[in-house]
JSON list of C-alpha atoms in Angstrom, two decimals:
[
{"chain": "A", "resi": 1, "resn": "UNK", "atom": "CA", "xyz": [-59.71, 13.15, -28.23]},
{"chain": "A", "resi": 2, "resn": "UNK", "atom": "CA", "xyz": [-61.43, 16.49, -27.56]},
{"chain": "A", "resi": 3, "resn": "UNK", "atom": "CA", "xyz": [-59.32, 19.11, -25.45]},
{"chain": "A", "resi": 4, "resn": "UNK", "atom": "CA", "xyz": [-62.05, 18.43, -23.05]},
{"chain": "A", "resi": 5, "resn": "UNK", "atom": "CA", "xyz": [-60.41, 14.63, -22.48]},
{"chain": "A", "resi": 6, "resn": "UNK", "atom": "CA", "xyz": [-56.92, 16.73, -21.69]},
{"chain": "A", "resi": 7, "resn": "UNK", "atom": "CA", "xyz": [-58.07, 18.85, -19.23]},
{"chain": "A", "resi": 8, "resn": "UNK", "atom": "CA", "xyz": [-59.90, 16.21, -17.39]},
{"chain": "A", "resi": 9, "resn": "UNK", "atom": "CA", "xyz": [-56.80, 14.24, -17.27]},
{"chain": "A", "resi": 10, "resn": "UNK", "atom": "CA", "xyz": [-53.93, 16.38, -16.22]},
{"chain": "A", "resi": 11, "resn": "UNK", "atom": "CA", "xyz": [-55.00, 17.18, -12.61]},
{"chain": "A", "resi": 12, "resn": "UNK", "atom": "CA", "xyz": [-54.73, 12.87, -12.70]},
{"chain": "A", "resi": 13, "resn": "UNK", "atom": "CA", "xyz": [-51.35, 13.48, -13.93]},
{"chain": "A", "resi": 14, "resn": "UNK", "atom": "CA", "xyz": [-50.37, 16.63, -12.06]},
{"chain": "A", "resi": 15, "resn": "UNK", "atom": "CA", "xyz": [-49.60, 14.56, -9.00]},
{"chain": "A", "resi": 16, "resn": "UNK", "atom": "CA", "xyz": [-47.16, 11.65, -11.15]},
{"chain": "A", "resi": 17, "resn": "UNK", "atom": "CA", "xyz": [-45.20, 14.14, -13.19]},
{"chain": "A", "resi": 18, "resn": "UNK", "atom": "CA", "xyz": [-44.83, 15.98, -9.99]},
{"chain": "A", "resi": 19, "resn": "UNK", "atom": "CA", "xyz": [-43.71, 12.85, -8.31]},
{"chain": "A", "resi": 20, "resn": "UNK", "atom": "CA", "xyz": [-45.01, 14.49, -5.02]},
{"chain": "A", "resi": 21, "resn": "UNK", "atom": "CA", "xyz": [-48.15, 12.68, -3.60]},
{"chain": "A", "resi": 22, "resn": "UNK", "atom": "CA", "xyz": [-51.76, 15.08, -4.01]},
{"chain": "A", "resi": 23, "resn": "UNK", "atom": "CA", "xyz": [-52.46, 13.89, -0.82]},
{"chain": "A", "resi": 24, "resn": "UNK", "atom": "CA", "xyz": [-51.33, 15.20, 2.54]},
{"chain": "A", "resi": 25, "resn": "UNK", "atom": "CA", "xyz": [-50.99, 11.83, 4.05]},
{"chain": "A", "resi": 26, "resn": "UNK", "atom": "CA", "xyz": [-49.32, 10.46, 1.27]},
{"chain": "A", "resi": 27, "resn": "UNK", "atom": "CA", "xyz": [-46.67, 13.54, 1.74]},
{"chain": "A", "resi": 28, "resn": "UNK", "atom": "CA", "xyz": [-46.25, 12.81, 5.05]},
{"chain": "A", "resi": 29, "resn": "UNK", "atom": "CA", "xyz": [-45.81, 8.92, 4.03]},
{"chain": "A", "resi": 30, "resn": "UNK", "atom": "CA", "xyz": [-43.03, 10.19, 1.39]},
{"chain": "A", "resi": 31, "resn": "UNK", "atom": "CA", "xyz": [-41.02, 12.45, 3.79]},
{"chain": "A", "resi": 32, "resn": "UNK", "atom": "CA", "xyz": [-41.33, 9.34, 6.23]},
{"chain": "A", "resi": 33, "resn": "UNK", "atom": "CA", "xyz": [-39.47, 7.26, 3.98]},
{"chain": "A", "resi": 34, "resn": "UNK", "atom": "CA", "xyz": [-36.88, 9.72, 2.41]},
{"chain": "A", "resi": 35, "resn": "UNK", "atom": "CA", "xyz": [-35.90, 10.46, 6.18]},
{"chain": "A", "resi": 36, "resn": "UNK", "atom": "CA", "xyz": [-35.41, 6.76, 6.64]},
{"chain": "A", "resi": 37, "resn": "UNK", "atom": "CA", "xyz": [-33.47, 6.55, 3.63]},
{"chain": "A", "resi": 38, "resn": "UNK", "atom": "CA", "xyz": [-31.17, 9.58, 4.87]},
{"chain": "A", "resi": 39, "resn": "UNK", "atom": "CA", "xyz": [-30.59, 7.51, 7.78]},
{"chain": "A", "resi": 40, "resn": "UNK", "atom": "CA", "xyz": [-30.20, 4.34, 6.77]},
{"chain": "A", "resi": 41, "resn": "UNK", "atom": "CA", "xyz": [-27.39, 5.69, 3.83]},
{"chain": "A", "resi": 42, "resn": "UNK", "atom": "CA", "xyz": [-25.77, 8.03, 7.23]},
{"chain": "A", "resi": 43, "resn": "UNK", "atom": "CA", "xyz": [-25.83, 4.63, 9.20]},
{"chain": "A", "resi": 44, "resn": "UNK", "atom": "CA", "xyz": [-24.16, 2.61, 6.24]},
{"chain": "A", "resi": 45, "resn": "UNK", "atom": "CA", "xyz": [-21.57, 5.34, 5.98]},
{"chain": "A", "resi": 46, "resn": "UNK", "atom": "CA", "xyz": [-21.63, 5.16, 9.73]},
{"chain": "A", "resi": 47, "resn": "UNK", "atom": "CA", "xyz": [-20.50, 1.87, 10.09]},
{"chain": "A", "resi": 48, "resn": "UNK", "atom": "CA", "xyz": [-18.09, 1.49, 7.01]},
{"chain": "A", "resi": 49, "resn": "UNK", "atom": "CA", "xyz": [-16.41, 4.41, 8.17]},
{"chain": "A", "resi": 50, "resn": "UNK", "atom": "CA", "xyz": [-16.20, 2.54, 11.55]},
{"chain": "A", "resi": 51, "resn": "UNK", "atom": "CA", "xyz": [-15.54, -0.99, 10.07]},
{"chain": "A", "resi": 52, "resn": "UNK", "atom": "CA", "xyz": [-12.46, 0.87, 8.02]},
{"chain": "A", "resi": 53, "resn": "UNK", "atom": "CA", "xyz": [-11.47, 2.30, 11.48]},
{"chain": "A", "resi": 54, "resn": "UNK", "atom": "CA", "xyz": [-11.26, -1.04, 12.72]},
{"chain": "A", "resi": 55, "resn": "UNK", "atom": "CA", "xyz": [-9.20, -3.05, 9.90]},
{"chain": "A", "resi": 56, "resn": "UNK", "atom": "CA", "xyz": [-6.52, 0.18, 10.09]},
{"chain": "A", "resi": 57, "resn": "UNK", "atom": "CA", "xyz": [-5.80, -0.40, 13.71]},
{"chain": "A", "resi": 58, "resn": "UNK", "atom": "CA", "xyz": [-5.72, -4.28, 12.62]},
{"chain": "A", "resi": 59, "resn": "UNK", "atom": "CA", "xyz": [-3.52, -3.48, 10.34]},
{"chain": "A", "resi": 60, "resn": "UNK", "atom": "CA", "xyz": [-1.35, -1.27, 12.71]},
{"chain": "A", "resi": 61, "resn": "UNK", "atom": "CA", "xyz": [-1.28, -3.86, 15.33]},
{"chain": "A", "resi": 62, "resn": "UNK", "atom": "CA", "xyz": [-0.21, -6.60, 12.59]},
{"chain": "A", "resi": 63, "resn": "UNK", "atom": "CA", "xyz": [2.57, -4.45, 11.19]},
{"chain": "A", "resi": 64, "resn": "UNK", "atom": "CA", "xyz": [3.71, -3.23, 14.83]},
{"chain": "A", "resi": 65, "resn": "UNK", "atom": "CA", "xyz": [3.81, -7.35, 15.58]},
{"chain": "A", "resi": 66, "resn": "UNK", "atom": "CA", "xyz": [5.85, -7.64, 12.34]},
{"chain": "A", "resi": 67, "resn": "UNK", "atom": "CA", "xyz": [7.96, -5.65, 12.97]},
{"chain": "A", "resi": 68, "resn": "UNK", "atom": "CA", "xyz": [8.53, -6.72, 16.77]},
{"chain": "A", "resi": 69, "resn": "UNK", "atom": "CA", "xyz": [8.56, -10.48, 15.30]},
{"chain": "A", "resi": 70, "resn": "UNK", "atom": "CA", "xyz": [11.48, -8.96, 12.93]},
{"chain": "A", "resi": 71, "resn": "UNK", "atom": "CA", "xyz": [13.58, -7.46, 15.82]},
{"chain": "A", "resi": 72, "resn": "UNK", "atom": "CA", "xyz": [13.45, -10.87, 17.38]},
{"chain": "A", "resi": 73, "resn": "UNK", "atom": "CA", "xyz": [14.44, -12.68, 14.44]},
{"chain": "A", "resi": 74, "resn": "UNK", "atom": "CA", "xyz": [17.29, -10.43, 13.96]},
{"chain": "A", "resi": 75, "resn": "UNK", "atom": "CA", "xyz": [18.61, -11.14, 18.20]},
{"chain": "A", "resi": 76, "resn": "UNK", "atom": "CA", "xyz": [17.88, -14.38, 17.44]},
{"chain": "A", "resi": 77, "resn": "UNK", "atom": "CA", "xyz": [20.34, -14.17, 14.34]},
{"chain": "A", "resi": 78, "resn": "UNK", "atom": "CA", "xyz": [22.90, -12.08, 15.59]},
{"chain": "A", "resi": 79, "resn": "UNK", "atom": "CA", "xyz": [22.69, -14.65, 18.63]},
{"chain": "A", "resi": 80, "resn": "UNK", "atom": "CA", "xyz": [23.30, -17.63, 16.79]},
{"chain": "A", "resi": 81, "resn": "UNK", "atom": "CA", "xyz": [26.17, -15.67, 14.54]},
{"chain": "A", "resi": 82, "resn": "UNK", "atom": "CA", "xyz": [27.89, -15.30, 17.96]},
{"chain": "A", "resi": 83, "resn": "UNK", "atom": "CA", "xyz": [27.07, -19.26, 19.22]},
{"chain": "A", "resi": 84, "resn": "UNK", "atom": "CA", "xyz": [28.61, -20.08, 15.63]},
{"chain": "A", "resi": 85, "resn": "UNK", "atom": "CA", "xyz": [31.79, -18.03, 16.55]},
{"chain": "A", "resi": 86, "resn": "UNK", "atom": "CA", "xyz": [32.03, -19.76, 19.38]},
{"chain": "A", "resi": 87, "resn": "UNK", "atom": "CA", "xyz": [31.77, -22.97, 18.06]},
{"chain": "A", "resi": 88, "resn": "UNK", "atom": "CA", "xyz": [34.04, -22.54, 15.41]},
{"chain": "A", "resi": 89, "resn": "UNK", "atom": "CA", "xyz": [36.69, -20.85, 17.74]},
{"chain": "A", "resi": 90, "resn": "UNK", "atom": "CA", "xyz": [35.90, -24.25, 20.36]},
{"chain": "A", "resi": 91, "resn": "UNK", "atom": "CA", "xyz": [36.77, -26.70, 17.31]},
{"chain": "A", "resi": 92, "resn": "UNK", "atom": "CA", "xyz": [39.76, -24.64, 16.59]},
{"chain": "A", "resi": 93, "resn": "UNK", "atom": "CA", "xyz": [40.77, -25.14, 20.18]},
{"chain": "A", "resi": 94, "resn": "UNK", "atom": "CA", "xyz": [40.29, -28.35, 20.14]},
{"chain": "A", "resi": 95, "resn": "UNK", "atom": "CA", "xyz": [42.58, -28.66, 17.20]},
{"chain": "A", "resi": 96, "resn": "UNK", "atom": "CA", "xyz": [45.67, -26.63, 18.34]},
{"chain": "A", "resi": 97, "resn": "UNK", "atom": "CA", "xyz": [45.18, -28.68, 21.40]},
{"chain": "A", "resi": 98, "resn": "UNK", "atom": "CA", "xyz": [45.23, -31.85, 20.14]},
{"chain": "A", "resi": 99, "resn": "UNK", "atom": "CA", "xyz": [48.51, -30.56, 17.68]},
{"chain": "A", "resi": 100, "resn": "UNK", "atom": "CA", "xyz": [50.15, -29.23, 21.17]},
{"chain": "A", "resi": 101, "resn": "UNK", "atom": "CA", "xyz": [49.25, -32.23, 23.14]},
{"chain": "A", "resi": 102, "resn": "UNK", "atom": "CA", "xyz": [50.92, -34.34, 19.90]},
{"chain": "A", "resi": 103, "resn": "UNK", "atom": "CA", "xyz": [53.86, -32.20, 20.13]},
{"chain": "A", "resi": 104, "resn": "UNK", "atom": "CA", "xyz": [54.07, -32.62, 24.12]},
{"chain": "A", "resi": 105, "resn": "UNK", "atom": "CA", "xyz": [54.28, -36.45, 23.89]},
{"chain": "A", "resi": 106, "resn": "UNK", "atom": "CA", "xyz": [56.61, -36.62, 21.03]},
{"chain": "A", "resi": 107, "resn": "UNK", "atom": "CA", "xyz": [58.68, -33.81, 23.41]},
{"chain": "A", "resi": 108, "resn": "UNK", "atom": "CA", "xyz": [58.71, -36.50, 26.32]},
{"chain": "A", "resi": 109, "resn": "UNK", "atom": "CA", "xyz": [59.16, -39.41, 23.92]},
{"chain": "A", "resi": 110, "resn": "UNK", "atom": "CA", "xyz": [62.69, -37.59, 22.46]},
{"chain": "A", "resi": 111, "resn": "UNK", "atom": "CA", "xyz": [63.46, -36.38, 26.60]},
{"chain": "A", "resi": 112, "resn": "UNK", "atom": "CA", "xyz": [62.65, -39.99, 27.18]},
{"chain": "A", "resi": 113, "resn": "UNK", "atom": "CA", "xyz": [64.94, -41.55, 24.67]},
{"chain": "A", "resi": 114, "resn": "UNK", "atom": "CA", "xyz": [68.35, -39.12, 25.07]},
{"chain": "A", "resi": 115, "resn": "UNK", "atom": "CA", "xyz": [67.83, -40.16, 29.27]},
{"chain": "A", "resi": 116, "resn": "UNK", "atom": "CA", "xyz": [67.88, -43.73, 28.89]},
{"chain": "A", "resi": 117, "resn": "UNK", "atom": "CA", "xyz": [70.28, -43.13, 26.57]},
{"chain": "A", "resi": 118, "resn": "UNK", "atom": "CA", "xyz": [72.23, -41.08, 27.65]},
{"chain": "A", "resi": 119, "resn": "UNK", "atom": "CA", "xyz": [71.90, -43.77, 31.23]},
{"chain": "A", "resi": 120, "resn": "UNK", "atom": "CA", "xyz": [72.77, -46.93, 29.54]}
]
């Protein structure tokens, strides 16, 4: 190739290595599209920044219900502690008062005896 061929073929070029359209049209086109890139990438960042929002108050809300379900639990627990006091205190009632109502009849059974014997 003759340096003739090269100079007819770098204004071809010029525009490609430049990546920048010749034409004004084409320009226009190009700016067109990188401005819709800018804000399609500001709207994803946009609505992940929103969607993150979102799942953190989710979060928040969760844990705050945790920890309201915990508090709960633990009434509930010291509840039923108490309910098993009393139960166990009722069954213990139940068995002095069964030993006292033992020792009451045998008491009336001896009274019983030393009268009629004491009578006859």
């Amino acid at each position: 190739m003759s340096s003739m061929d090269w100079k007819a073929i770098i204004p071809v070029l010029l525009p490609f290595l430049s990546q920048r359209p010749a034409n004004r049209e084409d320009q226009e086109k190009l700016r067109k599209m990188e401005r819709n890139t800018n804000d399609i990438r500001y709207n994803q960042r946009r609505l992940n920044r929103n969607i993150t929002e979102k799942i953190d108050t989710l979060v928040e809300q969760v844990n705050k219900g945790c920890q309201q379900c915990k508090h709960h639990l633990r009434i509930r627990a010291a509840q039923k502690h108490k309910l098993d006091r009393v139960y166990e205190w009722n069954r213990a009632l139940k068995k002095q008062l069964a030993c006292f109502s033992i020792v009451i009849l045998l008491l009336v059974l001896i009274v019983g005896y030393l009268l009629l014997k004491c009578y006859y």
